[in-house]
Amino acid sequence: MRNSAKFDTKNLLLMAGIVFVAFNLRPAITSVGPLIGAIRDEIGISNGAAGLLTTLPLVAFALLSPFVPRIAQKLGSEWSILVGLTILGAGIAARSSGMLSPLYIGTVLIGLGVGLCNVLLPGMVKEKFPQKVGLLTGIYTFSMGICAGFAPGFSVPLAEEMGLGWRLSLGVWVILIFIAIFVWLPQIRFRREKTKEPNISAPKTSIWSSPIAWQVTVFMGLQSMVYFSITTWLPEILHSQGREIAAAGWMVTVLQFSGLPANFIIPVLADRLPNQKGIALGIGIFTFAGIMGLLINFNAIISNTSIVLLGIGLGAAISHSLTLIGLRAENAKQAASLSGMAQSVGYLLAAAGPILIGSLYDLFHSWTIPSIFLLAITAIFTISGIGAGRDQFVLQDKHNRQKKTASTIA
């Protein structure tokens, strides 16, 4: 009975640790959008260069992701996540210095720190809670969405009303890093007590030739491209339509909070369904409708409704993409490998979004062409998501082809 209680306590502490790590995976990025105009004007950079403040973390994230399973194999997942949080905190501090070089160096460090944590969480959930992948994924994506939503809403009030300026407004999120490190520290002690549990490592068979792994990857990448493009430029889009920049920043918060129910419900629903094709189609419809509403911009009611629809679609998309990593993997090692692939190639695709949208606006001086581009990307990720929703594991299709070839030869 005593061992059972100890096991329960460990699981509760692990769940708390995962939640607090998740709290830190978006604010450092989503807090930039409402302040991007102030940063651009003070430092004297173009919209395209300003877009790098959202793009560089994704590039760093993408380049690091394939190596995360190997890092975790050497350090252990628990230590790797602690290192990730430390790097993330250092990046937030450096970016807040106000100087051009630390601004971009800190932005890269933010991507590296988020990358370590974000790649490892799906594999950790698969390993520690294999029968509750949907529920635990829902809990931590919901947690991620809460702080992702608060960050843009508080950015301008912290900078202007409290007189902190954009530097300290972006830097205040380092406080949450210290809290997360404190809550995560018990996992380091528990790891020393393990004797039989192996560290996460990549499976011997490569998943890079698996069609369904590529469909998961494309879905992850393109929905992320839309998400980061919207969270970066929505305040500027709304400001161009006549809204105050502070009010526009809070609309990013509305967008984020609109997706919170979907953050939790979609993973639980996906875990219970025989396949997830319908979920991908629904995500595409909501996202497409939201972007279209912003594009036509008849009035404030249509615009606000569109933001809510967009929030539901994108909130469902990120939680569903992370859930697919667990559902399409047979074990924790495979989940870590798929997570590294999906978040490497996927976020490399996503990294093009904010800077491309900013550059398109610089070129056409209108948000129409960038919006049409995002509509096309939404259609593509919906099709890919439907393919990724098939009820099979990432290596299952490869094994089936090998068996079929062997039987044909025989």
GROMACS .gro file of C-alpha atoms in nm:
model
  410
    1MET     CA    1   0.000   0.000   0.000
    2ARG     CA    2   0.286   0.235   0.086
    3ASN     CA    3   0.455   0.171  -0.252
    4SER     CA    4   0.127   0.239  -0.431
    5ALA     CA    5   0.092   0.573  -0.253
    6LYS     CA    6   0.450   0.658  -0.344
    7PHE     CA    7   0.380   0.569  -0.707
    8ASP     CA    8   0.070   0.791  -0.706
    9THR     CA    9   0.267   1.079  -0.556
   10LYS     CA   10   0.533   1.045  -0.825
   11ASN     CA   11   0.274   1.051  -1.099
   12LEU     CA   12   0.104   1.358  -0.953
   13LEU     CA   13   0.438   1.538  -0.926
   14LEU     CA   14   0.519   1.437  -1.284
   15MET     CA   15   0.184   1.565  -1.407
   16ALA     CA   16   0.241   1.894  -1.221
   17GLY     CA   17   0.589   1.918  -1.370
   18ILE     CA   18   0.458   1.858  -1.723
   19VAL     CA   19   0.190   2.123  -1.673
   20PHE     CA   20   0.439   2.387  -1.554
   21VAL     CA   21   0.680   2.305  -1.835
   22ALA     CA   22   0.388   2.345  -2.078
   23PHE     CA   23   0.309   2.687  -1.928
   24ASN     CA   24   0.644   2.808  -2.066
   25LEU     CA   25   0.631   2.671  -2.421
   26ARG     CA   26   0.443   2.958  -2.587
   27PRO     CA   27   0.452   3.293  -2.393
   28ALA     CA   28   0.805   3.381  -2.507
   29ILE     CA   29   0.678   3.361  -2.866
   30THR     CA   30   0.316   3.480  -2.849
   31SER     CA   31   0.403   3.783  -2.635
   32VAL     CA   32   0.598   3.933  -2.927
   33GLY     CA   33   0.307   3.998  -3.167
   34PRO     CA   34   0.144   4.302  -2.998
   35LEU     CA   35   0.488   4.458  -2.939
   36ILE     CA   36   0.635   4.390  -3.281
   37GLY     CA   37   0.551   4.739  -3.406
   38ALA     CA   38   0.723   4.903  -3.108
   39ILE     CA   39   1.028   4.680  -3.145
   40ARG     CA   40   1.042   4.748  -3.519
   41ASP     CA   41   1.015   5.124  -3.477
   42GLU     CA   42   1.263   5.158  -3.189
   43ILE     CA   43   1.532   4.938  -3.340
   44GLY     CA   44   1.465   5.044  -3.698
   45ILE     CA   45   1.404   4.714  -3.878
   46SER     CA   46   1.166   4.612  -4.158
   47ASN     CA   47   0.851   4.402  -4.117
   48GLY     CA   48   1.036   4.107  -4.265
   49ALA     CA   49   1.321   4.146  -4.014
   50ALA     CA   50   1.066   4.187  -3.734
   51GLY     CA   51   0.906   3.861  -3.846
   52LEU     CA   52   1.238   3.692  -3.762
   53LEU     CA   53   1.155   3.743  -3.394
   54THR     CA   54   0.893   3.473  -3.436
   55THR     CA   55   1.068   3.280  -3.713
   56LEU     CA   56   1.412   3.234  -3.551
   57PRO     CA   57   1.279   3.028  -3.254
   58LEU     CA   58   1.109   2.797  -3.502
   59VAL     CA   59   1.426   2.758  -3.711
   60ALA     CA   60   1.630   2.682  -3.399
   61PHE     CA   61   1.357   2.447  -3.286
   62ALA     CA   62   1.355   2.270  -3.623
   63LEU     CA   63   1.734   2.229  -3.642
   64LEU     CA   64   1.758   2.093  -3.288
   65SER     CA   65   1.459   1.855  -3.294
   66PRO     CA   66   1.621   1.560  -3.479
   67PHE     CA   67   1.897   1.549  -3.217
   68VAL     CA   68   1.671   1.569  -2.911
   69PRO     CA   69   1.617   1.189  -2.879
   70ARG     CA   70   1.996   1.141  -2.876
   71ILE     CA   71   2.041   1.419  -2.621
   72ALA     CA   72   1.776   1.256  -2.403
   73GLN     CA   73   1.946   0.920  -2.443
   74LYS     CA   74   2.267   1.064  -2.297
   75LEU     CA   75   2.126   1.299  -2.034
   76GLY     CA   76   1.787   1.142  -1.969
   77SER     CA   77   1.457   1.309  -2.051
   78GLU     CA   78   1.427   1.467  -1.706
   79TRP     CA   79   1.768   1.638  -1.723
   80SER     CA   80   1.712   1.736  -2.085
   81ILE     CA   81   1.389   1.917  -1.998
   82LEU     CA   82   1.564   2.095  -1.709
   83VAL     CA   83   1.839   2.206  -1.949
   84GLY     CA   84   1.571   2.320  -2.194
   85LEU     CA   85   1.402   2.536  -1.932
   86THR     CA   86   1.738   2.690  -1.835
   87ILE     CA   87   1.823   2.776  -2.196
   88LEU     CA   88   1.475   2.918  -2.246
   89GLY     CA   89   1.516   3.144  -1.942
   90ALA     CA   90   1.858   3.262  -2.064
   91GLY     CA   91   1.706   3.342  -2.403
   92ILE     CA   92   1.425   3.549  -2.253
   93ALA     CA   93   1.678   3.746  -2.045
   94ALA     CA   94   1.911   3.809  -2.342
   95ARG     CA   95   1.628   3.917  -2.572
   96SER     CA   96   1.513   4.173  -2.316
   97SER     CA   97   1.844   4.362  -2.318
   98GLY     CA   98   1.718   4.593  -2.593
   99MET     CA   99   2.030   4.563  -2.811
  100LEU     CA  100   2.007   4.424  -3.162
  101SER     CA  101   2.249   4.129  -3.137
  102PRO     CA  102   2.121   3.995  -2.801
  103LEU     CA  103   1.767   4.042  -2.934
  104TYR     CA  104   1.827   3.783  -3.204
  105ILE     CA  105   2.066   3.562  -3.004
  106GLY     CA  106   1.812   3.543  -2.722
  107THR     CA  107   1.542   3.462  -2.975
  108VAL     CA  108   1.748   3.166  -3.100
  109LEU     CA  109   1.805   3.043  -2.744
  110ILE     CA  110   1.431   3.059  -2.684
  111GLY     CA  111   1.381   2.827  -2.980
  112LEU     CA  112   1.643   2.582  -2.853
  113GLY     CA  113   1.493   2.573  -2.504
  114VAL     CA  114   1.137   2.527  -2.628
  115GLY     CA  115   1.260   2.266  -2.877
  116LEU     CA  116   1.413   2.043  -2.610
  117CYS     CA  117   1.099   2.048  -2.397
  118ASN     CA  118   0.842   2.031  -2.674
  119VAL     CA  119   0.994   1.729  -2.849
  120LEU     CA  120   1.029   1.526  -2.529
  121LEU     CA  121   0.684   1.579  -2.377
  122PRO     CA  122   0.488   1.354  -2.622
  123GLY     CA  123   0.734   1.068  -2.568
  124MET     CA  124   0.725   1.115  -2.192
  125VAL     CA  125   0.345   1.103  -2.193
  126LYS     CA  126   0.352   0.789  -2.408
  127GLU     CA  127   0.605   0.625  -2.174
  128LYS     CA  128   0.459   0.723  -1.837
  129PHE     CA  129   0.086   0.723  -1.922
  130PRO     CA  130   0.047   0.485  -2.221
  131GLN     CA  131  -0.322   0.423  -2.153
  132LYS     CA  132  -0.405   0.794  -2.113
  133VAL     CA  133  -0.222   0.958  -2.403
  134GLY     CA  134  -0.525   1.164  -2.508
  135LEU     CA  135  -0.611   1.283  -2.157
  136LEU     CA  136  -0.256   1.382  -2.062
  137THR     CA  137  -0.194   1.546  -2.399
  138GLY     CA  138  -0.516   1.740  -2.350
  139ILE     CA  139  -0.407   1.854  -2.005
  140TYR     CA  140  -0.067   1.983  -2.113
  141THR     CA  141  -0.185   2.143  -2.438
  142PHE     CA  142  -0.462   2.313  -2.240
  143SER     CA  143  -0.198   2.438  -1.998
  144MET     CA  144   0.017   2.554  -2.288
  145GLY     CA  145  -0.281   2.741  -2.433
  146ILE     CA  146  -0.359   2.927  -2.111
  147CYS     CA  147  -0.026   3.109  -2.094
  148ALA     CA  148  -0.010   3.141  -2.473
  149GLY     CA  149  -0.338   3.333  -2.442
  150PHE     CA  150  -0.244   3.556  -2.150
  151ALA     CA  151   0.094   3.657  -2.294
  152PRO     CA  152  -0.021   3.871  -2.591
  153GLY     CA  153  -0.300   4.031  -2.390
  154PHE     CA  154  -0.065   4.151  -2.117
  155SER     CA  155   0.218   4.257  -2.351
  156VAL     CA  156   0.096   4.611  -2.427
  157PRO     CA  157  -0.048   4.688  -2.079
  158LEU     CA  158   0.281   4.580  -1.919
  159ALA     CA  159   0.481   4.785  -2.167
  160GLU     CA  160   0.269   5.103  -2.167
  161GLU     CA  161   0.029   5.121  -1.872
  162MET     CA  162   0.282   4.984  -1.621
  163GLY     CA  163   0.569   5.165  -1.792
  164LEU     CA  164   0.791   4.860  -1.830
  165GLY     CA  165   0.862   4.913  -2.199
  166TRP     CA  166   0.876   4.631  -2.450
  167ARG     CA  167   1.199   4.490  -2.302
  168LEU     CA  168   1.069   4.416  -1.954
  169SER     CA  169   0.728   4.327  -2.092
  170LEU     CA  170   0.896   4.042  -2.280
  171GLY     CA  171   1.135   3.966  -1.993
  172VAL     CA  172   0.873   3.923  -1.721
  173TRP     CA  173   0.802   3.569  -1.839
  174VAL     CA  174   1.133   3.453  -1.697
  175ILE     CA  175   0.957   3.442  -1.357
  176LEU     CA  176   0.746   3.154  -1.485
  177ILE     CA  177   1.065   2.972  -1.585
  178PHE     CA  178   1.195   2.979  -1.226
  179ILE     CA  179   0.865   2.838  -1.099
  180ALA     CA  180   0.870   2.560  -1.360
  181ILE     CA  181   1.228   2.464  -1.271
  182PHE     CA  182   1.133   2.441  -0.903
  183VAL     CA  183   0.833   2.219  -0.980
  184TRP     CA  184   1.038   2.001  -1.217
  185LEU     CA  185   1.333   1.937  -0.981
  186PRO     CA  186   1.173   1.633  -0.808
  187GLN     CA  187   1.190   1.449  -1.142
  188ILE     CA  188   1.571   1.471  -1.129
  189ARG     CA  189   1.571   1.297  -0.790
  190PHE     CA  190   1.321   1.034  -0.904
  191ARG     CA  191   1.538   0.959  -1.207
  192ARG     CA  192   1.830   0.867  -0.981
  193GLU     CA  193   1.606   0.607  -0.817
  194LYS     CA  194   1.530   0.431  -1.148
  195THR     CA  195   1.707   0.107  -1.223
  196LYS     CA  196   1.512  -0.058  -1.503
  197GLU     CA  197   1.360   0.219  -1.711
  198PRO     CA  198   1.559   0.294  -2.027
  199ASN     CA  199   1.616   0.642  -2.156
  200ILE     CA  200   1.433   0.758  -2.466
  201SER     CA  201   1.615   0.672  -2.786
  202ALA     CA  202   1.527   0.649  -3.150
  203PRO     CA  203   1.402   0.314  -3.285
  204LYS     CA  204   1.642   0.116  -3.506
  205THR     CA  205   1.399   0.123  -3.798
  206SER     CA  206   1.374   0.466  -3.956
  207ILE     CA  207   1.036   0.633  -3.984
  208TRP     CA  208   1.152   0.878  -4.250
  209SER     CA  209   1.024   0.651  -4.527
  210SER     CA  210   0.680   0.615  -4.369
  211PRO     CA  211   0.403   0.801  -4.562
  212ILE     CA  212   0.187   0.842  -4.254
  213ALA     CA  213   0.483   0.987  -4.060
  214TRP     CA  214   0.521   1.246  -4.334
  215GLN     CA  215   0.148   1.324  -4.321
  216VAL     CA  216   0.175   1.382  -3.945
  217THR     CA  217   0.479   1.602  -4.012
  218VAL     CA  218   0.314   1.812  -4.283
  219PHE     CA  219   0.002   1.856  -4.068
  220MET     CA  220   0.218   1.964  -3.773
  221GLY     CA  221   0.424   2.202  -3.983
  222LEU     CA  222   0.155   2.377  -4.185
  223GLN     CA  223  -0.093   2.422  -3.902
  224SER     CA  224   0.198   2.570  -3.705
  225MET     CA  225   0.277   2.800  -3.998
  226VAL     CA  226  -0.077   2.936  -3.984
  227TYR     CA  227  -0.073   2.956  -3.603
  228PHE     CA  228   0.253   3.149  -3.570
  229SER     CA  229   0.169   3.372  -3.865
  230ILE     CA  230  -0.165   3.465  -3.713
  231THR     CA  231  -0.036   3.518  -3.357
  232THR     CA  232   0.247   3.734  -3.491
  233TRP     CA  233   0.055   3.953  -3.734
  234LEU     CA  234  -0.307   3.955  -3.611
  235PRO     CA  235  -0.252   4.272  -3.400
  236GLU     CA  236  -0.111   4.450  -3.707
  237ILE     CA  237  -0.395   4.320  -3.927
  238LEU     CA  238  -0.657   4.446  -3.683
  239HIS     CA  239  -0.469   4.774  -3.632
  240SER     CA  240  -0.477   4.831  -4.010
  241GLN     CA  241  -0.855   4.783  -3.989
  242GLY     CA  242  -0.884   5.066  -3.738
  243ARG     CA  243  -0.842   4.908  -3.395
  244GLU     CA  244  -0.613   5.035  -3.123
  245ILE     CA  245  -0.300   4.821  -3.093
  246ALA     CA  246  -0.369   4.739  -2.725
  247ALA     CA  247  -0.720   4.620  -2.811
  248ALA     CA  248  -0.576   4.423  -3.103
  249GLY     CA  249  -0.334   4.252  -2.865
  250TRP     CA  250  -0.623   4.140  -2.647
  251MET     CA  251  -0.791   3.992  -2.955
  252VAL     CA  252  -0.494   3.755  -2.980
  253THR     CA  253  -0.580   3.655  -2.625
  254VAL     CA  254  -0.942   3.600  -2.735
  255LEU     CA  255  -0.811   3.384  -3.019
  256GLN     CA  256  -0.596   3.180  -2.779
  257PHE     CA  257  -0.869   3.137  -2.518
  258SER     CA  258  -1.124   3.039  -2.783
  259GLY     CA  259  -0.909   2.735  -2.851
  260LEU     CA  260  -0.875   2.622  -2.488
  261PRO     CA  261  -1.179   2.390  -2.486
  262ALA     CA  262  -1.054   2.231  -2.807
  263ASN     CA  263  -0.704   2.199  -2.655
  264PHE     CA  264  -0.850   1.964  -2.396
  265ILE     CA  265  -1.142   1.797  -2.574
  266ILE     CA  266  -0.979   1.706  -2.908
  267PRO     CA  267  -0.701   1.480  -2.768
  268VAL     CA  268  -0.952   1.292  -2.549
  269LEU     CA  269  -1.190   1.253  -2.844
  270ALA     CA  270  -0.911   1.150  -3.081
  271ASP     CA  271  -0.797   0.879  -2.837
  272ARG     CA  272  -1.145   0.724  -2.838
  273LEU     CA  273  -1.226   0.733  -3.209
  274PRO     CA  274  -1.133   0.449  -3.449
  275ASN     CA  275  -0.968   0.708  -3.675
  276GLN     CA  276  -0.916   1.085  -3.668
  277LYS     CA  277  -1.001   1.184  -4.025
  278GLY     CA  278  -1.316   1.375  -3.926
  279ILE     CA  279  -1.126   1.575  -3.666
  280ALA     CA  280  -0.878   1.697  -3.929
  281LEU     CA  281  -1.163   1.797  -4.161
  282GLY     CA  282  -1.337   1.990  -3.883
  283ILE     CA  283  -1.014   2.169  -3.792
  284GLY     CA  284  -0.970   2.273  -4.155
  285ILE     CA  285  -1.326   2.404  -4.184
  286PHE     CA  286  -1.302   2.619  -3.869
  287THR     CA  287  -0.960   2.758  -3.963
  288PHE     CA  288  -1.059   2.831  -4.323
  289ALA     CA  289  -1.378   3.007  -4.210
  290GLY     CA  290  -1.186   3.217  -3.958
  291ILE     CA  291  -0.929   3.339  -4.209
  292MET     CA  292  -1.198   3.407  -4.467
  293GLY     CA  293  -1.392   3.618  -4.218
  294LEU     CA  294  -1.084   3.830  -4.143
  295LEU     CA  295  -1.025   3.869  -4.516
  296ILE     CA  296  -1.372   3.999  -4.603
  297ASN     CA  297  -1.392   4.214  -4.283
  298PHE     CA  298  -1.753   4.330  -4.323
  299ASN     CA  299  -1.780   4.463  -3.967
  300ALA     CA  300  -1.651   4.415  -3.612
  301ILE     CA  301  -1.903   4.137  -3.538
  302ILE     CA  302  -1.788   3.930  -3.837
  303SER     CA  303  -1.425   4.001  -3.751
  304ASN     CA  304  -1.464   3.899  -3.386
  305THR     CA  305  -1.658   3.586  -3.479
  306SER     CA  306  -1.386   3.497  -3.726
  307ILE     CA  307  -1.122   3.529  -3.456
  308VAL     CA  308  -1.317   3.290  -3.233
  309LEU     CA  309  -1.355   3.038  -3.518
  310LEU     CA  310  -0.987   3.070  -3.596
  311GLY     CA  311  -0.901   3.019  -3.230
  312ILE     CA  312  -1.109   2.701  -3.213
  313GLY     CA  313  -0.952   2.565  -3.531
  314LEU     CA  314  -0.592   2.642  -3.437
  315GLY     CA  315  -0.640   2.538  -3.075
  316ALA     CA  316  -0.768   2.202  -3.195
  317ALA     CA  317  -0.490   2.176  -3.454
  318ILE     CA  318  -0.194   2.204  -3.216
  319SER     CA  319  -0.336   1.962  -2.961
  320HIS     CA  320  -0.440   1.720  -3.236
  321SER     CA  321  -0.096   1.725  -3.400
  322LEU     CA  322   0.069   1.640  -3.066
  323THR     CA  323  -0.190   1.370  -3.001
  324LEU     CA  324  -0.122   1.214  -3.341
  325ILE     CA  325   0.242   1.168  -3.241
  326GLY     CA  326   0.133   0.945  -2.954
  327LEU     CA  327  -0.144   0.766  -3.143
  328ARG     CA  328   0.064   0.684  -3.450
  329ALA     CA  329   0.355   0.549  -3.239
  330GLU     CA  330   0.363   0.198  -3.091
  331ASN     CA  331   0.589   0.288  -2.797
  332ALA     CA  332   0.773   0.573  -2.627
  333LYS     CA  333   1.090   0.534  -2.836
  334GLN     CA  334   0.891   0.551  -3.157
  335ALA     CA  335   0.697   0.850  -3.023
  336ALA     CA  336   1.024   1.034  -2.948
  337SER     CA  337   1.153   0.959  -3.298
  338LEU     CA  338   0.828   1.069  -3.464
  339SER     CA  339   0.818   1.378  -3.243
  340GLY     CA  340   1.170   1.472  -3.351
  341MET     CA  341   1.084   1.425  -3.718
  342ALA     CA  342   0.747   1.602  -3.707
  343GLN     CA  343   0.872   1.895  -3.504
  344SER     CA  344   1.195   1.930  -3.701
  345VAL     CA  345   1.059   1.933  -4.055
  346GLY     CA  346   0.727   2.069  -3.933
  347TYR     CA  347   0.865   2.375  -3.758
  348LEU     CA  348   1.110   2.437  -4.041
  349LEU     CA  349   0.798   2.477  -4.257
  350ALA     CA  350   0.634   2.686  -3.985
  351ALA     CA  351   0.937   2.913  -3.960
  352ALA     CA  352   0.870   3.044  -4.309
  353GLY     CA  353   0.526   3.172  -4.206
  354PRO     CA  354   0.576   3.493  -4.004
  355ILE     CA  355   0.861   3.628  -4.216
  356LEU     CA  356   0.684   3.536  -4.541
  357ILE     CA  357   0.360   3.702  -4.430
  358GLY     CA  358   0.552   4.014  -4.324
  359SER     CA  359   0.740   4.021  -4.654
  360LEU     CA  360   0.419   3.978  -4.856
  361TYR     CA  361   0.270   4.273  -4.672
  362ASP     CA  362   0.582   4.480  -4.738
  363LEU     CA  363   0.552   4.390  -5.108
  364PHE     CA  364   0.177   4.443  -5.162
  365HIS     CA  365   0.094   4.686  -4.876
  366SER     CA  366  -0.223   4.486  -4.814
  367TRP     CA  367  -0.322   4.188  -4.601
  368THR     CA  368  -0.528   4.032  -4.883
  369ILE     CA  369  -0.251   3.831  -5.051
  370PRO     CA  370  -0.107   3.706  -4.718
  371SER     CA  371  -0.458   3.594  -4.615
  372ILE     CA  372  -0.514   3.407  -4.942
  373PHE     CA  373  -0.179   3.237  -4.892
  374LEU     CA  374  -0.288   3.120  -4.544
  375LEU     CA  375  -0.614   2.986  -4.690
  376ALA     CA  376  -0.415   2.772  -4.933
  377ILE     CA  377  -0.191   2.643  -4.654
  378THR     CA  378  -0.501   2.555  -4.449
  379ALA     CA  379  -0.639   2.345  -4.736
  380ILE     CA  380  -0.310   2.155  -4.766
  381PHE     CA  381  -0.275   2.077  -4.395
  382THR     CA  382  -0.637   1.960  -4.383
  383ILE     CA  383  -0.572   1.705  -4.657
  384SER     CA  384  -0.254   1.592  -4.484
  385GLY     CA  385  -0.436   1.566  -4.150
  386ILE     CA  386  -0.701   1.342  -4.303
  387GLY     CA  387  -0.423   1.109  -4.423
  388ALA     CA  388  -0.255   1.119  -4.081
  389GLY     CA  389  -0.587   1.022  -3.923
  390ARG     CA  390  -0.569   0.666  -4.056
  391ASP     CA  391  -0.577   0.400  -3.784
  392GLN     CA  392  -0.225   0.260  -3.814
  393PHE     CA  393   0.122   0.308  -3.672
  394VAL     CA  394   0.396   0.498  -3.854
  395LEU     CA  395   0.599   0.184  -3.933
  396GLN     CA  396   0.300  -0.041  -3.993
  397ASP     CA  397   0.259   0.065  -4.356
  398LYS     CA  398   0.630   0.001  -4.418
  399HIS     CA  399   0.611  -0.343  -4.257
  400ASN     CA  400   0.303  -0.428  -4.464
  401ARG     CA  401   0.484  -0.332  -4.785
  402GLN     CA  402   0.783  -0.546  -4.686
  403LYS     CA  403   0.557  -0.846  -4.615
  404LYS     CA  404   0.375  -0.796  -4.945
  405THR     CA  405   0.707  -0.780  -5.133
  406ALA     CA  406   0.836  -1.090  -4.959
  407SER     CA  407   0.518  -1.286  -5.036
  408THR     CA  408   0.533  -1.176  -5.400
  409ILE     CA  409   0.893  -1.292  -5.432
  410ALA     CA  410   0.804  -1.623  -5.266
   0.00000   0.00000   0.00000
